Amino acid sequence: MDGTEANRRNYTKSETQPLQAMTDHEKDKKSSGNDRVTLKKEIGLLSACAIIIGNIIGSGIFISPKGVLEHAGSVGLSLIVWVLGGGICALGSMCYAELGVTIPKSGGDYSYVTEIFGGLVGFLLLWSAVLIMYPTTLAVIALTFSNYVLQPAFQNCLPPYVATRLLSTICILFLTWVNCSSVRWATRIQDVFTVGKLLALCLIIVVGLVQICRGHYDALVPSEAFEFRKDPSVGQVALAFLQASFAFSGWNFLNYVTEEMVDPRRNLPRAIYISIPLVTLVYTLTNIAYFSSMTPEELLASNAVAVTFGEKLLGMFSWVMPISVALSTFGGINGYLFTSSRLCFSGAREGHLPYLLAMIHLKNCTPIPALLVCCIATILILCIGETHNLINYVSFINYLSYGVTIAALLYLRWKKPNILRPIKVNVLVPVSYMVFWAVLLGFSLYSEPVVCGLGMVIMLTGVPVYLVGVRWRNKPRWIYRVVERVTYVGQKLCFVVFPQEDPSEAELLTASKPDN
């Protein structure tokens, strides 16, 4: 994991020669720039919106809005929290839009923080994300998918442990194969399943509006909506925002695939400005629909709000809701695999992970080694079993990384005021987000010190790994020989090479690079 450019160049020349020699006959066929072995720009505006919406809308809005109501204490305040939660995400996404076009590199938070704050801070974000955060999130979503698919076969009991793990593993393996085969296939799946999620939520909204038109809106009348079950406190409201923020997580994922977007400097901000307000509107209307058919007590007693909603109002068509949740989570798994593999790819390209993970398939131009690492890590987490406890520990890290990234934007504004910024948001936007972030994490630390502390411990275990793997330059030669041999075997097995640089992209990166 030595990060020097010289080592990469020497290694590229010496170790990839045999594999490249096998494919000389293919090089003769590739005379145009379009046949360059590089990540293909196949993500247009529609697919970009689908990535954001598909990653935000997972199982959360279907099965766990009760957390917001429980901490908010009233229906009215919970709806306000949902709207403001979307607004906070909009502030964060505007900051990410500026960073995404100023530093047009895939990798999202990691790439920006590494570029601005240096290798150690970036590596700690990368370490926690690759080691625990994304594999655990993928495992939880896959288990949700398998539980809802198997629910009709086990109506009176929970699905067997082995059955849920097996189906989850099959789902992960299938979507890994799709993502390895073609970027176009992966984005088409994302498009289709995102439309399916929105249609399912539209069904809930329409049925809820029909209920309201019939006069079933007692819980939404202001006198009832703001009747608190307990005295509200700042800490409880902060925890309600935290619950809503979990449902909105994924809003920054488009920044992980910037280099695969068509015209990212125009389509990245457009996709953000379209998707975040749309999701906020849909989430708010969905919660209004829930309250049109369920009392607050019924909602709090339900572990699967959308399923309870379907059983009450859809009658013989109540099976639509479990299927909708399953389809939603299937699309979520695809989105997380697609974006998290690009994080591994970006980390390897910077020298923070083995270089094999920075290679792409010679024909399909997909980062197969990075996808396989994400797949294997997720399956290992599935075998551990206690995935929900792990996700509690690392949720703190997730929000910590958001704050560090927005702080990097403010630092770059102060340190390098004259670099090219195609988009420049008002300084009040990142400052407002940082105030909210500080309050939210402060109350999280106060309410859950053990969980947050363990999250920090997980992140800080990356410090010795960084010092040994990245900063220690003069390692024994046998270590380099082992790494080179493993990399060469990996190249042969996966048929991958380093991507070739696109001169136009190199120009953009040079223009955007912070001047010394």
Short mmCIF file of C-alpha atoms in Angstrom, two decimals:
data_model
loop_
_atom_site.label_atom_id
_atom_site.label_comp_id
_atom_site.label_asym_id
_atom_site.label_seq_id
_atom_site.Cartn_x
_atom_site.Cartn_y
_atom_site.Cartn_z
CA MET A 1 0.00 0.00 0.00
CA ASP A 2 2.93 2.31 -0.62
CA GLY A 3 1.55 5.56 -1.98
CA THR A 4 4.46 6.82 -4.10
CA GLU A 5 3.78 7.60 -7.74
CA ALA A 6 7.20 6.28 -8.75
CA ASN A 7 6.46 2.86 -7.34
CA ARG A 8 3.16 2.78 -9.17
CA ARG A 9 4.79 3.64 -12.50
CA ASN A 10 7.58 1.11 -12.08
CA TYR A 11 5.13 -1.51 -10.95
CA THR A 12 2.78 -0.78 -13.80
CA LYS A 13 5.56 -1.25 -16.35
CA SER A 14 7.07 -4.39 -14.90
CA GLU A 15 4.17 -6.39 -13.55
CA THR A 16 1.46 -5.67 -16.07
CA GLN A 17 3.63 -6.37 -19.12
CA PRO A 18 2.84 -10.11 -19.36
CA LEU A 19 -0.90 -9.52 -19.19
CA GLN A 20 -0.77 -6.66 -21.63
CA ALA A 21 1.32 -8.74 -24.03
CA MET A 22 -1.50 -11.27 -24.17
CA THR A 23 -3.83 -8.57 -25.39
CA ASP A 24 -1.67 -6.88 -28.03
CA HIS A 25 -3.98 -8.09 -30.77
CA GLU A 26 -6.80 -6.17 -29.12
CA LYS A 27 -4.82 -2.96 -28.94
CA ASP A 28 -4.56 -2.93 -32.74
CA LYS A 29 -8.34 -2.77 -32.87
CA LYS A 30 -8.49 0.23 -30.54
CA SER A 31 -7.58 3.21 -32.64
CA SER A 32 -10.08 5.76 -31.36
CA GLY A 33 -10.18 7.56 -27.99
CA ASN A 34 -13.55 5.99 -27.28
CA ASP A 35 -11.88 2.56 -26.97
CA ARG A 36 -9.56 3.70 -24.19
CA VAL A 37 -9.45 1.31 -21.23
CA THR A 38 -10.97 3.63 -18.66
CA LEU A 39 -14.13 4.08 -16.63
CA LYS A 40 -16.91 4.74 -19.14
CA LYS A 41 -19.07 7.86 -18.90
CA GLU A 42 -22.46 6.17 -19.00
CA ILE A 43 -24.29 7.96 -16.17
CA GLY A 44 -26.59 10.63 -17.61
CA LEU A 45 -28.91 12.96 -15.72
CA LEU A 46 -31.70 10.36 -15.35
CA SER A 47 -29.34 7.68 -14.03
CA ALA A 48 -27.69 10.24 -11.74
CA CYS A 49 -31.07 11.10 -10.21
CA ALA A 50 -31.82 7.36 -9.91
CA ILE A 51 -28.56 6.79 -8.00
CA ILE A 52 -29.37 9.51 -5.47
CA ILE A 53 -33.05 8.59 -5.06
CA GLY A 54 -32.33 4.85 -5.14
CA ASN A 55 -29.70 5.12 -2.41
CA ILE A 56 -31.79 7.39 -0.18
CA ILE A 57 -35.03 5.43 -0.44
CA GLY A 58 -34.28 2.06 1.09
CA SER A 59 -36.25 0.16 3.68
CA GLY A 60 -36.33 3.02 6.21
CA ILE A 61 -39.36 4.96 4.97
CA PHE A 62 -41.32 1.70 4.67
CA ILE A 63 -40.60 0.15 8.05
CA SER A 64 -39.24 2.62 10.61
CA PRO A 65 -40.73 6.16 10.62
CA LYS A 66 -41.92 5.41 14.12
CA GLY A 67 -38.48 6.39 15.49
CA VAL A 68 -39.08 10.02 14.48
CA LEU A 69 -42.55 10.02 16.09
CA GLU A 70 -41.29 8.32 19.24
CA HIS A 71 -38.62 10.97 19.88
CA ALA A 72 -40.59 13.96 18.55
CA GLY A 73 -43.52 13.19 20.83
CA SER A 74 -46.26 14.45 18.50
CA VAL A 75 -47.49 13.99 14.94
CA GLY A 76 -47.05 17.66 14.03
CA LEU A 77 -43.48 17.92 15.27
CA SER A 78 -42.56 14.64 13.57
CA LEU A 79 -43.77 16.01 10.21
CA ILE A 80 -41.76 19.21 10.80
CA VAL A 81 -38.69 17.04 11.52
CA TRP A 82 -39.16 15.18 8.22
CA VAL A 83 -39.35 18.45 6.26
CA LEU A 84 -36.40 20.04 8.07
CA GLY A 85 -34.40 16.79 7.74
CA GLY A 86 -34.78 17.07 3.98
CA GLY A 87 -33.76 20.73 4.18
CA ILE A 88 -30.58 19.87 6.08
CA CYS A 89 -29.75 17.23 3.46
CA ALA A 90 -30.32 19.87 0.78
CA LEU A 91 -27.78 22.17 2.50
CA GLY A 92 -25.24 19.34 2.67
CA SER A 93 -25.84 18.31 -0.94
CA MET A 94 -25.30 21.90 -2.16
CA CYS A 95 -21.89 21.87 -0.44
CA TYR A 96 -21.10 18.50 -2.02
CA ALA A 97 -22.12 19.89 -5.42
CA GLU A 98 -19.50 22.63 -5.04
CA LEU A 99 -16.85 20.12 -3.97
CA GLY A 100 -17.84 17.70 -6.74
CA VAL A 101 -17.26 20.22 -9.54
CA THR A 102 -14.23 21.84 -7.88
CA ILE A 103 -12.48 18.49 -7.36
CA PRO A 104 -14.05 16.31 -10.11
CA LYS A 105 -12.78 12.96 -8.80
CA SER A 106 -14.71 9.83 -7.87
CA GLY A 107 -14.59 8.81 -4.22
CA GLY A 108 -16.83 11.42 -2.60
CA ASP A 109 -15.93 12.43 0.97
CA TYR A 110 -12.71 10.45 0.89
CA SER A 111 -11.33 12.12 -2.25
CA TYR A 112 -12.19 15.64 -1.07
CA VAL A 113 -10.82 15.21 2.45
CA THR A 114 -7.63 13.55 1.13
CA GLU A 115 -7.12 16.38 -1.37
CA ILE A 116 -7.67 19.12 1.24
CA PHE A 117 -6.60 17.74 4.64
CA GLY A 118 -4.06 15.13 3.51
CA GLY A 119 -3.63 11.37 3.57
CA LEU A 120 -4.21 10.43 7.24
CA VAL A 121 -7.65 12.04 7.62
CA GLY A 122 -8.76 10.67 4.25
CA PHE A 123 -7.44 7.21 5.09
CA LEU A 124 -9.37 7.11 8.39
CA LEU A 125 -12.62 7.83 6.53
CA LEU A 126 -11.73 5.21 3.92
CA TRP A 127 -10.72 2.64 6.56
CA SER A 128 -13.94 2.88 8.55
CA ALA A 129 -16.10 2.90 5.41
CA VAL A 130 -14.46 -0.10 3.71
CA LEU A 131 -13.90 -2.13 6.87
CA ILE A 132 -17.29 -1.77 8.55
CA MET A 133 -19.66 0.95 7.37
CA TYR A 134 -20.61 -0.07 3.84
CA PRO A 135 -20.35 -3.88 4.26
CA THR A 136 -22.56 -3.66 7.37
CA THR A 137 -25.10 -1.41 5.67
CA LEU A 138 -25.19 -3.74 2.67
CA ALA A 139 -25.68 -6.74 4.98
CA VAL A 140 -28.58 -5.08 6.82
CA ILE A 141 -30.31 -4.11 3.56
CA ALA A 142 -29.80 -7.63 2.15
CA LEU A 143 -31.27 -9.18 5.30
CA THR A 144 -34.28 -6.85 5.07
CA PHE A 145 -34.72 -7.95 1.45
CA SER A 146 -34.59 -11.66 2.31
CA ASN A 147 -36.94 -11.29 5.30
CA TYR A 148 -39.63 -9.64 3.19
CA VAL A 149 -39.23 -12.05 0.28
CA LEU A 150 -39.57 -15.02 2.65
CA GLN A 151 -42.38 -13.51 4.72
CA PRO A 152 -45.26 -15.01 2.67
CA ALA A 153 -43.80 -18.52 3.18
CA PHE A 154 -43.44 -18.03 6.97
CA GLN A 155 -46.53 -16.01 7.87
CA ASN A 156 -46.80 -17.16 11.50
CA CYS A 157 -43.13 -17.08 12.43
CA LEU A 158 -39.81 -15.48 11.56
CA PRO A 159 -37.98 -16.89 8.50
CA PRO A 160 -35.18 -19.35 9.44
CA TYR A 161 -31.74 -17.85 10.14
CA VAL A 162 -30.01 -19.97 7.47
CA ALA A 163 -32.66 -19.20 4.83
CA THR A 164 -32.35 -15.43 5.27
CA ARG A 165 -28.54 -15.56 5.12
CA LEU A 166 -28.57 -17.81 2.07
CA LEU A 167 -31.01 -15.63 0.12
CA SER A 168 -29.09 -12.49 1.14
CA THR A 169 -25.84 -14.04 -0.10
CA ILE A 170 -27.44 -15.07 -3.42
CA CYS A 171 -28.75 -11.51 -3.88
CA ILE A 172 -25.32 -9.97 -3.14
CA LEU A 173 -23.56 -12.42 -5.51
CA PHE A 174 -26.04 -11.80 -8.32
CA LEU A 175 -25.79 -8.01 -8.12
CA THR A 176 -21.99 -8.22 -7.87
CA TRP A 177 -21.99 -10.23 -11.10
CA VAL A 178 -24.23 -7.61 -12.77
CA ASN A 179 -21.97 -4.75 -11.66
CA CYS A 180 -18.87 -6.65 -12.83
CA SER A 181 -20.43 -7.31 -16.23
CA SER A 182 -21.58 -3.85 -17.23
CA VAL A 183 -21.98 -0.33 -15.87
CA ARG A 184 -24.94 0.05 -18.22
CA TRP A 185 -26.73 -2.99 -16.74
CA ALA A 186 -26.13 -1.75 -13.21
CA THR A 187 -27.48 1.73 -13.96
CA ARG A 188 -30.51 0.28 -15.78
CA ILE A 189 -31.33 -1.86 -12.74
CA GLN A 190 -31.01 1.25 -10.60
CA ASP A 191 -33.31 3.21 -12.93
CA VAL A 192 -36.00 0.50 -12.99
CA PHE A 193 -36.02 -0.19 -9.25
CA THR A 194 -35.97 3.51 -8.39
CA VAL A 195 -39.12 3.97 -10.48
CA GLY A 196 -40.59 0.94 -8.66
CA LYS A 197 -39.85 2.50 -5.25
CA LEU A 198 -41.45 5.78 -6.23
CA LEU A 199 -44.53 3.98 -7.58
CA ALA A 200 -44.90 2.07 -4.30
CA LEU A 201 -44.66 5.30 -2.33
CA CYS A 202 -47.08 7.00 -4.73
CA LEU A 203 -49.55 4.17 -4.04
CA ILE A 204 -49.29 4.87 -0.31
CA ILE A 205 -49.68 8.61 -0.90
CA VAL A 206 -52.71 8.22 -3.19
CA VAL A 207 -54.46 5.82 -0.79
CA GLY A 208 -53.69 8.24 2.06
CA LEU A 209 -55.12 11.21 0.15
CA VAL A 210 -58.28 9.21 -0.55
CA GLN A 211 -58.56 8.56 3.20
CA ILE A 212 -58.14 12.29 3.91
CA CYS A 213 -60.83 13.16 1.33
CA ARG A 214 -63.14 10.74 3.16
CA GLY A 215 -62.58 12.65 6.38
CA HIS A 216 -60.04 10.36 8.06
CA TYR A 217 -57.57 13.01 9.20
CA ASP A 218 -58.16 13.28 12.95
CA ALA A 219 -54.45 12.84 13.78
CA LEU A 220 -53.56 15.69 11.36
CA VAL A 221 -55.85 18.34 12.87
CA PRO A 222 -53.52 20.93 14.51
CA SER A 223 -55.12 20.57 17.95
CA GLU A 224 -54.46 16.81 17.83
CA ALA A 225 -51.23 16.88 15.81
CA PHE A 226 -49.40 18.99 18.40
CA GLU A 227 -50.69 17.14 21.43
CA PHE A 228 -47.49 15.83 23.02
CA ARG A 229 -47.44 12.42 24.69
CA LYS A 230 -44.57 13.67 26.86
CA ASP A 231 -42.79 16.96 27.41
CA PRO A 232 -40.42 17.57 24.48
CA SER A 233 -36.73 18.16 25.16
CA VAL A 234 -33.89 19.38 22.98
CA GLY A 235 -32.18 16.00 23.31
CA GLN A 236 -35.26 14.08 22.16
CA VAL A 237 -35.79 16.43 19.20
CA ALA A 238 -32.12 15.96 18.23
CA LEU A 239 -32.61 12.18 18.32
CA ALA A 240 -35.73 12.59 16.14
CA PHE A 241 -33.60 14.48 13.61
CA LEU A 242 -31.01 11.71 13.80
CA GLN A 243 -33.70 9.12 12.96
CA ALA A 244 -34.88 11.21 10.00
CA SER A 245 -31.30 11.74 8.87
CA PHE A 246 -30.80 7.96 8.74
CA ALA A 247 -33.72 7.72 6.31
CA PHE A 248 -32.10 10.42 4.13
CA SER A 249 -28.62 8.83 4.15
CA GLY A 250 -27.22 8.21 0.68
CA TRP A 251 -27.72 11.77 -0.59
CA ASN A 252 -23.96 12.13 -1.16
CA PHE A 253 -23.43 8.90 -3.14
CA LEU A 254 -23.46 10.44 -6.60
CA ASN A 255 -20.15 12.13 -5.71
CA TYR A 256 -18.58 8.65 -5.52
CA VAL A 257 -19.00 8.14 -9.29
CA THR A 258 -18.24 11.62 -10.64
CA GLU A 259 -15.77 10.32 -13.23
CA GLU A 260 -18.42 8.06 -14.79
CA MET A 261 -20.93 10.89 -15.29
CA VAL A 262 -21.67 12.55 -18.59
CA ASP A 263 -20.77 16.25 -18.19
CA PRO A 264 -20.48 16.10 -14.37
CA ARG A 265 -20.05 19.85 -13.93
CA ARG A 266 -23.58 20.34 -15.23
CA ASN A 267 -25.35 17.07 -14.38
CA LEU A 268 -24.01 16.58 -10.82
CA PRO A 269 -25.64 19.73 -9.35
CA ARG A 270 -28.75 19.27 -11.50
CA ALA A 271 -29.27 15.73 -10.21
CA ILE A 272 -28.81 16.89 -6.61
CA TYR A 273 -31.23 19.81 -6.98
CA ILE A 274 -33.87 17.54 -8.56
CA SER A 275 -33.53 14.51 -6.29
CA ILE A 276 -33.32 15.95 -2.74
CA PRO A 277 -36.52 18.09 -2.93
CA LEU A 278 -38.35 15.21 -4.62
CA VAL A 279 -37.39 12.73 -1.88
CA THR A 280 -38.29 15.25 0.84
CA LEU A 281 -41.73 15.80 -0.71
CA VAL A 282 -42.36 12.07 -1.11
CA TYR A 283 -41.21 11.30 2.47
CA THR A 284 -43.44 14.01 3.97
CA LEU A 285 -46.52 12.98 1.96
CA THR A 286 -45.89 9.31 2.82
CA ASN A 287 -45.88 10.10 6.54
CA ILE A 288 -49.07 12.15 6.15
CA ALA A 289 -50.61 9.10 4.42
CA TYR A 290 -49.55 6.86 7.32
CA PHE A 291 -51.27 9.16 9.83
CA SER A 292 -54.45 9.21 7.74
CA SER A 293 -55.00 5.51 8.43
CA MET A 294 -53.20 4.85 11.73
CA THR A 295 -53.31 6.48 15.12
CA PRO A 296 -49.97 7.46 16.64
CA GLU A 297 -50.31 4.52 19.05
CA GLU A 298 -50.82 2.06 16.17
CA LEU A 299 -47.83 3.45 14.30
CA LEU A 300 -45.59 3.19 17.36
CA ALA A 301 -46.71 -0.42 17.93
CA SER A 302 -45.85 -1.44 14.35
CA ASN A 303 -42.42 -2.78 13.37
CA ALA A 304 -43.28 -2.53 9.67
CA VAL A 305 -45.37 0.59 9.15
CA ALA A 306 -45.94 0.14 5.42
CA VAL A 307 -47.05 -3.47 5.91
CA THR A 308 -49.48 -2.45 8.66
CA PHE A 309 -50.74 0.32 6.35
CA GLY A 310 -51.33 -2.23 3.57
CA GLU A 311 -53.12 -4.66 5.86
CA LYS A 312 -55.51 -1.92 7.03
CA LEU A 313 -56.33 -0.34 3.67
CA LEU A 314 -55.40 -2.61 0.75
CA GLY A 315 -57.31 -5.73 1.78
CA MET A 316 -56.57 -8.61 -0.58
CA PHE A 317 -53.83 -6.52 -2.19
CA SER A 318 -51.92 -6.07 1.08
CA TRP A 319 -49.15 -8.31 -0.35
CA VAL A 320 -48.11 -5.34 -2.47
CA MET A 321 -46.37 -3.69 0.51
CA PRO A 322 -43.93 -6.52 1.43
CA ILE A 323 -43.08 -6.89 -2.26
CA SER A 324 -42.52 -3.14 -2.51
CA VAL A 325 -40.13 -3.21 0.45
CA ALA A 326 -38.27 -6.16 -1.11
CA LEU A 327 -37.92 -4.35 -4.45
CA SER A 328 -36.84 -1.19 -2.69
CA THR A 329 -34.09 -2.97 -0.79
CA PHE A 330 -32.97 -4.86 -3.91
CA GLY A 331 -32.39 -1.54 -5.67
CA GLY A 332 -30.67 -0.22 -2.54
CA ILE A 333 -28.21 -3.12 -2.53
CA ASN A 334 -27.37 -2.44 -6.18
CA GLY A 335 -26.80 1.25 -5.49
CA TYR A 336 -24.59 0.62 -2.46
CA LEU A 337 -22.50 -1.96 -4.35
CA PHE A 338 -22.08 0.38 -7.31
CA THR A 339 -20.94 3.36 -5.23
CA SER A 340 -18.96 1.64 -2.45
CA SER A 341 -16.83 -0.24 -4.99
CA ARG A 342 -15.84 3.14 -6.49
CA LEU A 343 -14.68 4.21 -3.04
CA CYS A 344 -12.31 1.20 -2.94
CA PHE A 345 -11.19 2.06 -6.47
CA SER A 346 -10.44 5.68 -5.51
CA GLY A 347 -8.59 4.62 -2.34
CA ALA A 348 -6.37 2.21 -4.26
CA ARG A 349 -5.64 4.84 -6.90
CA GLU A 350 -4.37 7.18 -4.16
CA GLY A 351 -2.11 4.41 -2.79
CA HIS A 352 -4.17 3.86 0.37
CA LEU A 353 -5.32 0.36 -0.65
CA PRO A 354 -3.62 -2.35 -2.74
CA TYR A 355 -3.23 -1.25 -6.36
CA LEU A 356 -5.13 -4.28 -7.63
CA LEU A 357 -8.32 -2.54 -6.45
CA ALA A 358 -7.54 0.40 -8.78
CA MET A 359 -7.69 -1.82 -11.88
CA ILE A 360 -10.62 -2.32 -14.25
CA HIS A 361 -11.67 -5.09 -16.63
CA LEU A 362 -10.01 -4.82 -20.04
CA LYS A 363 -13.30 -5.12 -21.98
CA ASN A 364 -16.13 -4.25 -19.57
CA CYS A 365 -14.22 -1.35 -17.94
CA THR A 366 -15.68 -2.20 -14.52
CA PRO A 367 -13.66 -2.27 -11.24
CA ILE A 368 -14.01 -6.03 -10.69
CA PRO A 369 -11.43 -6.40 -7.84
CA ALA A 370 -13.05 -3.56 -5.86
CA LEU A 371 -16.51 -5.07 -6.40
CA LEU A 372 -15.31 -8.49 -5.23
CA VAL A 373 -13.81 -6.98 -2.05
CA CYS A 374 -17.15 -5.28 -1.25
CA CYS A 375 -19.00 -8.52 -1.95
CA ILE A 376 -16.72 -10.69 0.22
CA ALA A 377 -16.71 -8.17 3.10
CA THR A 378 -20.53 -8.06 3.06
CA ILE A 379 -20.85 -11.85 3.10
CA LEU A 380 -18.43 -12.05 6.04
CA ILE A 381 -20.52 -9.49 7.95
CA LEU A 382 -23.63 -11.56 7.16
CA CYS A 383 -21.98 -14.57 8.78
CA ILE A 384 -21.21 -12.62 11.99
CA GLY A 385 -24.89 -12.20 12.70
CA GLU A 386 -25.05 -9.11 14.96
CA THR A 387 -25.20 -6.64 12.07
CA HIS A 388 -27.64 -4.23 13.70
CA ASN A 389 -25.28 -3.65 16.64
CA LEU A 390 -22.44 -2.93 14.23
CA ILE A 391 -24.50 -0.42 12.25
CA ASN A 392 -25.25 1.45 15.50
CA TYR A 393 -21.51 1.78 16.17
CA VAL A 394 -20.63 3.11 12.73
CA SER A 395 -23.60 5.45 12.20
CA PHE A 396 -21.72 7.99 14.30
CA ILE A 397 -18.74 7.72 11.91
CA ASN A 398 -21.03 8.31 8.93
CA TYR A 399 -22.17 11.68 10.28
CA LEU A 400 -18.70 12.54 11.48
CA SER A 401 -17.47 12.14 7.89
CA TYR A 402 -20.19 14.53 6.61
CA GLY A 403 -19.04 17.22 9.04
CA VAL A 404 -15.35 16.73 8.26
CA THR A 405 -16.11 17.06 4.52
CA ILE A 406 -18.10 20.29 4.93
CA ALA A 407 -15.31 21.62 7.19
CA ALA A 408 -12.89 20.80 4.34
CA LEU A 409 -14.99 22.98 2.02
CA LEU A 410 -14.73 25.94 4.42
CA TYR A 411 -10.99 25.34 4.87
CA LEU A 412 -10.45 25.25 1.09
CA ARG A 413 -12.42 28.50 0.72
CA TRP A 414 -10.06 30.17 3.23
CA LYS A 415 -6.80 28.56 2.10
CA LYS A 416 -7.31 28.59 -1.69
CA PRO A 417 -9.79 31.36 -2.54
CA ASN A 418 -8.79 31.62 -6.21
CA ILE A 419 -9.12 28.05 -7.51
CA LEU A 420 -11.68 27.33 -10.23
CA ARG A 421 -15.17 26.86 -8.71
CA PRO A 422 -17.90 26.36 -11.35
CA ILE A 423 -20.39 26.37 -8.45
CA LYS A 424 -19.90 28.47 -5.31
CA VAL A 425 -22.64 28.32 -2.67
CA ASN A 426 -23.23 31.09 -0.16
CA VAL A 427 -20.98 30.70 2.87
CA LEU A 428 -24.06 30.58 5.13
CA VAL A 429 -24.96 27.20 3.60
CA PRO A 430 -21.92 25.24 4.91
CA VAL A 431 -21.92 27.25 8.17
CA SER A 432 -25.60 26.40 8.81
CA TYR A 433 -24.93 22.74 8.09
CA MET A 434 -21.96 22.70 10.46
CA VAL A 435 -24.06 24.22 13.27
CA PHE A 436 -26.73 21.54 12.82
CA TRP A 437 -24.07 18.83 12.58
CA ALA A 438 -22.34 19.96 15.79
CA VAL A 439 -25.63 20.01 17.73
CA LEU A 440 -26.68 16.62 16.38
CA LEU A 441 -23.40 14.89 17.16
CA GLY A 442 -23.12 16.63 20.52
CA PHE A 443 -26.45 15.25 21.69
CA SER A 444 -25.62 11.87 20.15
CA LEU A 445 -22.44 11.73 22.25
CA TYR A 446 -24.39 12.79 25.34
CA SER A 447 -27.19 10.25 24.76
CA GLU A 448 -25.13 7.29 23.50
CA PRO A 449 -21.52 7.74 24.73
CA VAL A 450 -20.63 4.02 24.49
CA VAL A 451 -21.92 3.61 20.93
CA CYS A 452 -20.21 6.80 19.71
CA GLY A 453 -17.03 5.92 21.59
CA LEU A 454 -16.82 2.49 19.96
CA GLY A 455 -17.40 4.13 16.57
CA MET A 456 -14.40 6.39 17.20
CA VAL A 457 -12.30 3.40 18.30
CA ILE A 458 -13.15 1.59 15.05
CA MET A 459 -12.04 4.65 13.07
CA LEU A 460 -8.82 5.19 15.05
CA THR A 461 -7.67 1.59 14.51
CA GLY A 462 -6.78 2.86 11.04
CA VAL A 463 -3.94 5.04 12.39
CA PRO A 464 -1.38 2.20 12.86
CA VAL A 465 -2.50 0.64 9.56
CA TYR A 466 -1.83 3.96 7.80
CA LEU A 467 1.58 4.37 9.43
CA VAL A 468 2.69 0.85 8.50
CA GLY A 469 0.95 0.42 5.15
CA VAL A 470 1.23 3.91 3.65
CA ARG A 471 3.79 6.10 5.46
CA TRP A 472 6.43 3.37 5.93
CA ARG A 473 8.21 3.69 2.58
CA ASN A 474 11.26 1.46 2.95
CA LYS A 475 9.62 -1.87 3.56
CA PRO A 476 11.59 -5.14 3.14
CA ARG A 477 11.79 -6.22 -0.48
CA TRP A 478 10.02 -9.52 0.22
CA ILE A 479 6.85 -7.58 1.13
CA TYR A 480 6.90 -5.85 -2.26
CA ARG A 481 7.49 -9.20 -4.00
CA VAL A 482 4.51 -10.80 -2.24
CA VAL A 483 2.23 -7.84 -3.05
CA GLU A 484 3.38 -7.81 -6.67
CA ARG A 485 2.82 -11.54 -7.03
CA VAL A 486 -0.67 -11.35 -5.53
CA THR A 487 -1.47 -8.39 -7.77
CA TYR A 488 -0.25 -10.22 -10.87
CA VAL A 489 -2.32 -13.32 -10.04
CA GLY A 490 -5.31 -11.06 -9.42
CA GLN A 491 -4.80 -9.44 -12.80
CA LYS A 492 -4.72 -12.80 -14.52
CA LEU A 493 -7.84 -14.06 -12.74
CA CYS A 494 -9.91 -10.89 -13.19
CA PHE A 495 -8.43 -9.83 -16.55
CA VAL A 496 -7.85 -6.28 -15.29
CA VAL A 497 -5.34 -3.49 -15.96
CA PHE A 498 -4.79 0.06 -14.76
CA PRO A 499 -7.21 2.45 -16.48
CA GLN A 500 -5.66 4.78 -19.03
CA GLU A 501 -5.87 8.48 -18.29
CA ASP A 502 -8.30 10.61 -20.26
CA PRO A 503 -6.36 13.76 -21.28
CA SER A 504 -9.48 15.94 -20.99
CA GLU A 505 -10.12 14.71 -17.45
CA ALA A 506 -6.47 15.25 -16.51
CA GLU A 507 -6.85 18.86 -17.69
CA LEU A 508 -9.91 19.33 -15.49
CA LEU A 509 -8.16 17.88 -12.46
CA THR A 510 -5.10 20.08 -13.04
CA ALA A 511 -7.27 23.18 -13.36
CA SER A 512 -9.14 22.28 -10.17
CA LYS A 513 -6.11 21.32 -8.08
CA PRO A 514 -5.50 23.61 -5.12
CA ASP A 515 -2.50 25.79 -5.90
CA ASN A 516 0.44 25.77 -3.57
#
